[in-house]
């Protein structure tokens, strides 16, 4: 029978333990060793496997809490820990120590992939003082289950890294009363989704008193309260519509993460974007920079535009220009299907009131989200809107940046793909969250006490670490995983109704001494979890070898609506349930942060075999790498740019094969061959002391090479130096004198658009290099500008080696110089002297693009005038 109502009985925390409660309430302290020691002493078993101190306090027996309150040494430890951690919040950190450097350039060039070392440019505290990070989910810790996977876990790591570095950032999201879902598999391996209601009182957050946010949702006034979670010094505010002021339907807007269909999705995204901006205003926060983590939060741009129009009296065009520089959009999907698209009738239902309030037509609004190549005014694309209304856009790995430029090329048809304004900031992971205690201790001794922010030079010291010490750490992590897996397997069996005797086999599952491979991620079809099963006999031979045994631990959830993903999961579950493999191939149900922490630390090899290039980044492999785990992966996402032969293994990708099934078979064969011929022999190659010396050498090389690159502090420094600071500076510049620069920029854009039809490259010419062995050739271009001024444009020469089809390769772009003595009547002459440092076939072209101090990229107007391509055979300058 079902209960008509459920509730949580929460233990009373005795007054002497109030410091313990306060430590538990700050999610930024969970990875601090002082807090870890405190909670481990309180309940070692729960802490090792769950790491949810507020949950531990909520369900701990009153007898145990009273006993701890009567223990003077524990009370003293709790008090001193709280005092030390509180003092640390005021300690100046990287941002405070390095913010007074020279201003960042605003030319918008490059891919934004500076080293983020902290030695680069900055703009000082007078400019960058606050950033708001908007995300539909935040995976900060198990104590706050408001995430579904990689997007949310990245957001959580972003906040924790901002705390470590002292970056003035706040988080804005939604509180989902049923979270994502918890996973159970039935006896047939089919996924069951459970949605237990979360009790905020038992979680690491508190209500914000006396604040109610009101937003219009399809003509209804919908109210939201705020919950606040603290991540070190970083506040995270979550909006919640389950309040008495709302009717039953509106109370369910924040019921589930990614629940329901398009209607529920647009309601949540309106609440996140528009409601989030209003929440910040109610809290008295006025951020200068708004980071949009995926297009789900994109509607915040519309609320900022509305505020500018109503509060500052700006026009629609002026408000767009005034708000654009302060918005940074991070796209996470490499496939068009992953983008939110809303039909016209749904947009009209929810935004006709917005249009009426700001005085713009509905078609003008739809144009913001119009994806070129689709019917005008029918579909609103959230990513395209964010691209148009953000001053900067980035992918989450270099390869993903390139794929994103290709995917959104139709938004800027006049520009070449390589020049599109989509940079890349490769993700990083918060090391202290994901690295085991033993590995962290090793880093503190061998690298730096503050190893997450250690320099590349300091990380190289890990290569001198003792082989036996490193192997002891790796073995300890594997043993912890084996013990954890056995406990979970037993529990999973009992939950399915099996008897104690039927689950007794779990006590012997896995072997603490065997090579252990990990595979855990969302069960989307492109991630190909079943690639391992493509040759069952070969897999059995690998797993059941008596000389070099291998075992595989897998985990992951399929989206409730993803039936193909569920079928993949059932296929894995069936294989793991077979009597001959169940000790060597196990599936851990209900993959979450707690499971991930044990998994990424305890395996020896992290396997990743997505269909390239569909993995945006794939940070789970980073978490494993920081634990001394070697990656064996398709060259996709982050691994594409960081792989080296001495740090792991690259599975060849058969992208030339159009038949997906044939491609899967080819890549599966390659993967199994790498395991058989390289990975397994290397692991079991031991010296006289039983140490795998060559394996450990590769682990050390991986840590030395990857450590400083994949830690989230590198990512955050890169965002601050290359994106946040320039955004704050540009925003401040446009806001000067009551936004007069923004208004002037709009007037300039209108003049450019009116006069652009008269702009053209009339002709170009060049002189041969000067004599035998010459190295210089002058290019001259005749330019028509019509009514525009030379200061309105940049005449650019693009040159480089050419392929047989006249395509420029590795082109360089330079600004040509006006020639006051040249040019036919009505035209202007521009020149540039090319220098050649090698022989070969070269080519060039010339173009004219708009130029203005407040335009960071020609993509702002998507206007380019190209030199005409000759119809006859091409000419080439002779090489030296």
PDB file of N, CA and C in Angstrom, residues 539-609:
ATOM      1  N   UNK A 539      35.729 -10.993 -25.527  1.00  0.00           N
ATOM      2  CA  UNK A 539      35.630 -10.335 -24.226  1.00  0.00           C
ATOM      3  C   UNK A 539      35.756 -11.352 -23.104  1.00  0.00           C
ATOM      4  N   UNK A 540      35.089 -12.507 -23.236  1.00  0.00           N
ATOM      5  CA  UNK A 540      35.202 -13.545 -22.204  1.00  0.00           C
ATOM      6  C   UNK A 540      36.635 -13.999 -22.041  1.00  0.00           C
ATOM      7  N   UNK A 541      37.346 -14.129 -23.143  1.00  0.00           N
ATOM      8  CA  UNK A 541      38.741 -14.546 -23.082  1.00  0.00           C
ATOM      9  C   UNK A 541      39.578 -13.545 -22.303  1.00  0.00           C
ATOM     10  N   UNK A 542      39.287 -12.275 -22.511  1.00  0.00           N
ATOM     11  CA  UNK A 542      40.024 -11.227 -21.796  1.00  0.00           C
ATOM     12  C   UNK A 542      39.691 -11.248 -20.310  1.00  0.00           C
ATOM     13  N   UNK A 543      38.416 -11.328 -19.992  1.00  0.00           N
ATOM     14  CA  UNK A 543      37.995 -11.228 -18.592  1.00  0.00           C
ATOM     15  C   UNK A 543      38.355 -12.454 -17.775  1.00  0.00           C
ATOM     16  N   UNK A 544      38.315 -13.613 -18.388  1.00  0.00           N
ATOM     17  CA  UNK A 544      38.476 -14.853 -17.631  1.00  0.00           C
ATOM     18  C   UNK A 544      39.874 -15.453 -17.732  1.00  0.00           C
ATOM     19  N   UNK A 545      40.824 -14.681 -18.246  1.00  0.00           N
ATOM     20  CA  UNK A 545      42.194 -15.175 -18.339  1.00  0.00           C
ATOM     21  C   UNK A 545      42.730 -15.516 -16.948  1.00  0.00           C
ATOM     22  N   UNK A 546      43.373 -16.666 -16.838  1.00  0.00           N
ATOM     23  CA  UNK A 546      43.954 -17.050 -15.549  1.00  0.00           C
ATOM     24  C   UNK A 546      45.309 -16.398 -15.327  1.00  0.00           C
ATOM     25  N   UNK A 547      46.014 -16.036 -16.418  1.00  0.00           N
ATOM     26  CA  UNK A 547      47.345 -15.439 -16.298  1.00  0.00           C
ATOM     27  C   UNK A 547      47.293 -13.929 -16.104  1.00  0.00           C
ATOM     28  N   UNK A 548      46.368 -13.281 -16.799  1.00  0.00           N
ATOM     29  CA  UNK A 548      46.289 -11.819 -16.730  1.00  0.00           C
ATOM     30  C   UNK A 548      44.818 -11.408 -16.673  1.00  0.00           C
ATOM     31  N   UNK A 549      44.152 -11.656 -15.550  1.00  0.00           N
ATOM     32  CA  UNK A 549      42.710 -11.399 -15.460  1.00  0.00           C
ATOM     33  C   UNK A 549      42.376  -9.912 -15.520  1.00  0.00           C
ATOM     34  N   UNK A 550      41.226  -9.629 -16.097  1.00  0.00           N
ATOM     35  CA  UNK A 550      40.739  -8.255 -16.246  1.00  0.00           C
ATOM     36  C   UNK A 550      39.315  -8.204 -15.723  1.00  0.00           C
ATOM     37  N   UNK A 551      38.954  -7.085 -15.130  1.00  0.00           N
ATOM     38  CA  UNK A 551      37.576  -6.896 -14.674  1.00  0.00           C
ATOM     39  C   UNK A 551      37.107  -5.504 -15.061  1.00  0.00           C
ATOM     40  N   UNK A 552      35.799  -5.373 -15.253  1.00  0.00           N
ATOM     41  CA  UNK A 552      35.218  -4.118 -15.731  1.00  0.00           C
ATOM     42  C   UNK A 552      34.101  -3.701 -14.785  1.00  0.00           C
ATOM     43  N   UNK A 553      34.149  -2.439 -14.385  1.00  0.00           N
ATOM     44  CA  UNK A 553      33.090  -1.861 -13.550  1.00  0.00           C
ATOM     45  C   UNK A 553      32.406  -0.775 -14.377  1.00  0.00           C
ATOM     46  N   UNK A 554      31.078  -0.899 -14.510  1.00  0.00           N
ATOM     47  CA  UNK A 554      30.317   0.030 -15.334  1.00  0.00           C
ATOM     48  C   UNK A 554      29.201   0.668 -14.519  1.00  0.00           C
ATOM     49  N   UNK A 555      28.801   1.867 -14.941  1.00  0.00           N
ATOM     50  CA  UNK A 555      27.690   2.563 -14.295  1.00  0.00           C
ATOM     51  C   UNK A 555      27.167   3.607 -15.259  1.00  0.00           C
ATOM     52  N   UNK A 556      25.953   4.067 -15.021  1.00  0.00           N
ATOM     53  CA  UNK A 556      25.387   5.114 -15.857  1.00  0.00           C
ATOM     54  C   UNK A 556      23.879   5.024 -15.935  1.00  0.00           C
ATOM     55  N   UNK A 557      23.272   6.167 -16.253  1.00  0.00           N
ATOM     56  CA  UNK A 557      21.817   6.246 -16.377  1.00  0.00           C
ATOM     57  C   UNK A 557      21.442   6.592 -17.823  1.00  0.00           C
ATOM     58  N   UNK A 558      20.302   6.101 -18.249  1.00  0.00           N
ATOM     59  CA  UNK A 558      19.702   6.532 -19.511  1.00  0.00           C
ATOM     60  C   UNK A 558      18.583   7.514 -19.188  1.00  0.00           C
ATOM     61  N   UNK A 559      18.445   8.544 -19.999  1.00  0.00           N
ATOM     62  CA  UNK A 559      17.347   9.489 -19.790  1.00  0.00           C
ATOM     63  C   UNK A 559      16.023   8.729 -19.826  1.00  0.00           C
ATOM     64  N   UNK A 560      15.067   9.106 -18.963  1.00  0.00           N
ATOM     65  CA  UNK A 560      13.802   8.363 -18.922  1.00  0.00           C
ATOM     66  C   UNK A 560      13.098   8.238 -20.262  1.00  0.00           C
ATOM     67  N   UNK A 561      13.308   9.208 -21.169  1.00  0.00           N
ATOM     68  CA  UNK A 561      12.642   9.166 -22.474  1.00  0.00           C
ATOM     69  C   UNK A 561      13.509   8.545 -23.558  1.00  0.00           C
ATOM     70  N   UNK A 562      14.712   8.116 -23.210  1.00  0.00           N
ATOM     71  CA  UNK A 562      15.645   7.589 -24.208  1.00  0.00           C
ATOM     72  C   UNK A 562      15.538   6.067 -24.257  1.00  0.00           C
ATOM     73  N   UNK A 563      14.636   5.573 -25.079  1.00  0.00           N
ATOM     74  CA  UNK A 563      14.434   4.133 -25.148  1.00  0.00           C
ATOM     75  C   UNK A 563      15.649   3.397 -25.730  1.00  0.00           C
ATOM     76  N   UNK A 564      16.297   3.914 -26.797  1.00  0.00           N
ATOM     77  CA  UNK A 564      17.518   3.243 -27.272  1.00  0.00           C
ATOM     78  C   UNK A 564      18.601   3.188 -26.199  1.00  0.00           C
ATOM     79  N   UNK A 565      18.724   4.270 -25.404  1.00  0.00           N
ATOM     80  CA  UNK A 565      19.696   4.262 -24.318  1.00  0.00           C
ATOM     81  C   UNK A 565      19.368   3.221 -23.267  1.00  0.00           C
ATOM     82  N   UNK A 566      18.084   3.070 -22.967  1.00  0.00           N
ATOM     83  CA  UNK A 566      17.662   2.048 -22.008  1.00  0.00           C
ATOM     84  C   UNK A 566      17.950   0.645 -22.544  1.00  0.00           C
ATOM     85  N   UNK A 567      17.783   0.469 -23.848  1.00  0.00           N
ATOM     86  CA  UNK A 567      18.066  -0.843 -24.437  1.00  0.00           C
ATOM     87  C   UNK A 567      19.548  -1.172 -24.323  1.00  0.00           C
ATOM     88  N   UNK A 568      20.409  -0.163 -24.515  1.00  0.00           N
ATOM     89  CA  UNK A 568      21.851  -0.366 -24.327  1.00  0.00           C
ATOM     90  C   UNK A 568      22.140  -0.808 -22.905  1.00  0.00           C
ATOM     91  N   UNK A 569      21.511  -0.117 -21.961  1.00  0.00           N
ATOM     92  CA  UNK A 569      21.742  -0.419 -20.550  1.00  0.00           C
ATOM     93  C   UNK A 569      21.316  -1.848 -20.232  1.00  0.00           C
ATOM     94  N   UNK A 570      20.160  -2.258 -20.766  1.00  0.00           N
ATOM     95  CA  UNK A 570      19.677  -3.616 -20.518  1.00  0.00           C
ATOM     96  C   UNK A 570      20.632  -4.654 -21.099  1.00  0.00           C
ATOM     97  N   UNK A 571      21.252  -4.322 -22.228  1.00  0.00           N
ATOM     98  CA  UNK A 571      22.217  -5.236 -22.850  1.00  0.00           C
ATOM     99  C   UNK A 571      23.426  -5.430 -21.938  1.00  0.00           C
ATOM    100  N   UNK A 572      23.891  -4.336 -21.357  1.00  0.00           N
ATOM    101  CA  UNK A 572      25.018  -4.416 -20.417  1.00  0.00           C
ATOM    102  C   UNK A 572      24.612  -5.203 -19.174  1.00  0.00           C
ATOM    103  N   UNK A 573      23.429  -4.904 -18.643  1.00  0.00           N
ATOM    104  CA  UNK A 573      22.969  -5.576 -17.429  1.00  0.00           C
ATOM    105  C   UNK A 573      22.838  -7.081 -17.645  1.00  0.00           C
ATOM    106  N   UNK A 574      22.367  -7.476 -18.820  1.00  0.00           N
ATOM    107  CA  UNK A 574      22.234  -8.900 -19.118  1.00  0.00           C
ATOM    108  C   UNK A 574      23.591  -9.590 -19.130  1.00  0.00           C
ATOM    109  N   UNK A 575      24.584  -8.933 -19.743  1.00  0.00           N
ATOM    110  CA  UNK A 575      25.926  -9.518 -19.767  1.00  0.00           C
ATOM    111  C   UNK A 575      26.495  -9.613 -18.357  1.00  0.00           C
ATOM    112  N   UNK A 576      26.264  -8.551 -17.539  1.00  0.00           N
ATOM    113  CA  UNK A 576      26.802  -8.547 -16.179  1.00  0.00           C
ATOM    114  C   UNK A 576      26.124  -9.580 -15.288  1.00  0.00           C
ATOM    115  N   UNK A 577      24.920 -10.000 -15.667  1.00  0.00           N
ATOM    116  CA  UNK A 577      24.190 -10.981 -14.844  1.00  0.00           C
ATOM    117  C   UNK A 577      24.538 -12.417 -15.197  1.00  0.00           C
ATOM    118  N   UNK A 578      25.267 -12.647 -16.292  1.00  0.00           N
ATOM    119  CA  UNK A 578      25.589 -14.019 -16.693  1.00  0.00           C
ATOM    120  C   UNK A 578      26.491 -14.661 -15.644  1.00  0.00           C
ATOM    121  N   UNK A 579      26.252 -15.928 -15.347  1.00  0.00           N
ATOM    122  CA  UNK A 579      26.921 -16.598 -14.240  1.00  0.00           C
ATOM    123  C   UNK A 579      28.434 -16.637 -14.409  1.00  0.00           C
ATOM    124  N   UNK A 580      28.932 -16.745 -15.648  1.00  0.00           N
ATOM    125  CA  UNK A 580      30.373 -16.879 -15.821  1.00  0.00           C
ATOM    126  C   UNK A 580      31.089 -15.528 -15.780  1.00  0.00           C
ATOM    127  N   UNK A 581      30.339 -14.426 -15.963  1.00  0.00           N
ATOM    128  CA  UNK A 581      30.992 -13.111 -16.014  1.00  0.00           C
ATOM    129  C   UNK A 581      30.688 -12.215 -14.817  1.00  0.00           C
ATOM    130  N   UNK A 582      29.702 -12.580 -14.012  1.00  0.00           N
ATOM    131  CA  UNK A 582      29.228 -11.618 -13.027  1.00  0.00           C
ATOM    132  C   UNK A 582      30.275 -11.228 -11.994  1.00  0.00           C
ATOM    133  N   UNK A 583      31.296 -12.042 -11.803  1.00  0.00           N
ATOM    134  CA  UNK A 583      32.374 -11.667 -10.888  1.00  0.00           C
ATOM    135  C   UNK A 583      33.402 -10.743 -11.542  1.00  0.00           C
ATOM    136  N   UNK A 584      33.349 -10.659 -12.889  1.00  0.00           N
ATOM    137  CA  UNK A 584      34.370  -9.897 -13.622  1.00  0.00           C
ATOM    138  C   UNK A 584      33.798  -8.679 -14.339  1.00  0.00           C
ATOM    139  N   UNK A 585      32.501  -8.665 -14.547  1.00  0.00           N
ATOM    140  CA  UNK A 585      31.824  -7.538 -15.203  1.00  0.00           C
ATOM    141  C   UNK A 585      30.649  -7.141 -14.335  1.00  0.00           C
ATOM    142  N   UNK A 586      30.717  -5.977 -13.705  1.00  0.00           N
ATOM    143  CA  UNK A 586      29.662  -5.571 -12.777  1.00  0.00           C
ATOM    144  C   UNK A 586      29.097  -4.220 -13.204  1.00  0.00           C
ATOM    145  N   UNK A 587      27.822  -4.048 -12.921  1.00  0.00           N
ATOM    146  CA  UNK A 587      27.142  -2.779 -13.184  1.00  0.00           C
ATOM    147  C   UNK A 587      26.656  -2.225 -11.858  1.00  0.00           C
ATOM    148  N   UNK A 588      27.115  -1.002 -11.542  1.00  0.00           N
ATOM    149  CA  UNK A 588      26.710  -0.327 -10.308  1.00  0.00           C
ATOM    150  C   UNK A 588      25.524   0.572 -10.625  1.00  0.00           C
ATOM    151  N   UNK A 589      24.408   0.332  -9.978  1.00  0.00           N
ATOM    152  CA  UNK A 589      23.205   1.116 -10.244  1.00  0.00           C
ATOM    153  C   UNK A 589      23.276   2.495  -9.595  1.00  0.00           C
ATOM    154  N   UNK A 590      22.441   3.400 -10.129  1.00  0.00           N
ATOM    155  CA  UNK A 590      22.234   4.740  -9.586  1.00  0.00           C
ATOM    156  C   UNK A 590      23.530   5.541  -9.552  1.00  0.00           C
ATOM    157  N   UNK A 591      24.135   5.693 -10.716  1.00  0.00           N
ATOM    158  CA  UNK A 591      25.373   6.464 -10.867  1.00  0.00           C
ATOM    159  C   UNK A 591      25.151   7.900 -10.414  1.00  0.00           C
ATOM    160  N   UNK A 592      25.971   8.358  -9.485  1.00  0.00           N
ATOM    161  CA  UNK A 592      25.913   9.735  -9.005  1.00  0.00           C
ATOM    162  C   UNK A 592      27.302  10.150  -8.557  1.00  0.00           C
ATOM    163  N   UNK A 593      27.399  11.309  -7.931  1.00  0.00           N
ATOM    164  CA  UNK A 593      28.701  11.825  -7.518  1.00  0.00           C
ATOM    165  C   UNK A 593      29.401  10.873  -6.558  1.00  0.00           C
ATOM    166  N   UNK A 594      28.658  10.285  -5.632  1.00  0.00           N
ATOM    167  CA  UNK A 594      29.275   9.378  -4.661  1.00  0.00           C
ATOM    168  C   UNK A 594      29.867   8.152  -5.342  1.00  0.00           C
ATOM    169  N   UNK A 595      29.117   7.566  -6.277  1.00  0.00           N
ATOM    170  CA  UNK A 595      29.625   6.414  -7.017  1.00  0.00           C
ATOM    171  C   UNK A 595      30.824   6.825  -7.865  1.00  0.00           C
ATOM    172  N   UNK A 596      30.706   7.970  -8.515  1.00  0.00           N
ATOM    173  CA  UNK A 596      31.775   8.418  -9.411  1.00  0.00           C
ATOM    174  C   UNK A 596      33.086   8.613  -8.671  1.00  0.00           C
ATOM    175  N   UNK A 597      33.030   9.162  -7.459  1.00  0.00           N
ATOM    176  CA  UNK A 597      34.263   9.407  -6.717  1.00  0.00           C
ATOM    177  C   UNK A 597      35.039   8.113  -6.469  1.00  0.00           C
ATOM    178  N   UNK A 598      34.333   7.064  -6.098  1.00  0.00           N
ATOM    179  CA  UNK A 598      34.995   5.788  -5.830  1.00  0.00           C
ATOM    180  C   UNK A 598      35.489   5.156  -7.128  1.00  0.00           C
ATOM    181  N   UNK A 599      34.678   5.278  -8.176  1.00  0.00           N
ATOM    182  CA  UNK A 599      35.012   4.650  -9.454  1.00  0.00           C
ATOM    183  C   UNK A 599      36.240   5.267 -10.100  1.00  0.00           C
ATOM    184  N   UNK A 600      36.252   6.600 -10.231  1.00  0.00           N
ATOM    185  CA  UNK A 600      37.351   7.241 -10.958  1.00  0.00           C
ATOM    186  C   UNK A 600      38.671   7.100 -10.220  1.00  0.00           C
ATOM    187  N   UNK A 601      38.607   6.847  -8.911  1.00  0.00           N
ATOM    188  CA  UNK A 601      39.836   6.650  -8.145  1.00  0.00           C
ATOM    189  C   UNK A 601      40.289   5.201  -8.140  1.00  0.00           C
ATOM    190  N   UNK A 602      39.340   4.268  -8.257  1.00  0.00           N
ATOM    191  CA  UNK A 602      39.670   2.873  -8.011  1.00  0.00           C
ATOM    192  C   UNK A 602      40.032   2.041  -9.209  1.00  0.00           C
ATOM    193  N   UNK A 603      39.660   2.484 -10.426  1.00  0.00           N
ATOM    194  CA  UNK A 603      39.993   1.680 -11.604  1.00  0.00           C
ATOM    195  C   UNK A 603      41.436   1.964 -12.027  1.00  0.00           C
ATOM    196  N   UNK A 604      41.945   1.152 -12.932  1.00  0.00           N
ATOM    197  CA  UNK A 604      43.295   1.356 -13.471  1.00  0.00           C
ATOM    198  C   UNK A 604      43.264   2.013 -14.841  1.00  0.00           C
ATOM    199  N   UNK A 605      42.196   1.742 -15.593  1.00  0.00           N
ATOM    200  CA  UNK A 605      42.047   2.279 -16.945  1.00  0.00           C
ATOM    201  C   UNK A 605      40.651   2.859 -17.078  1.00  0.00           C
ATOM    202  N   UNK A 606      40.574   4.055 -17.651  1.00  0.00           N
ATOM    203  CA  UNK A 606      39.272   4.666 -17.912  1.00  0.00           C
ATOM    204  C   UNK A 606      39.008   4.546 -19.405  1.00  0.00           C
ATOM    205  N   UNK A 607      37.903   3.879 -19.731  1.00  0.00           N
ATOM    206  CA  UNK A 607      37.561   3.593 -21.121  1.00  0.00           C
ATOM    207  C   UNK A 607      36.505   4.571 -21.606  1.00  0.00           C
ATOM    208  N   UNK A 608      36.717   5.114 -22.797  1.00  0.00           N
ATOM    209  CA  UNK A 608      35.756   6.046 -23.389  1.00  0.00           C
ATOM    210  C   UNK A 608      35.758   5.825 -24.893  1.00  0.00           C
ATOM    211  N   UNK A 609      34.616   5.434 -25.435  1.00  0.00           N
ATOM    212  CA  UNK A 609      34.583   5.118 -26.858  1.00  0.00           C
ATOM    213  C   UNK A 609      33.373   5.731 -27.562  1.00  0.00           C
TER     214      UNK A 609
END
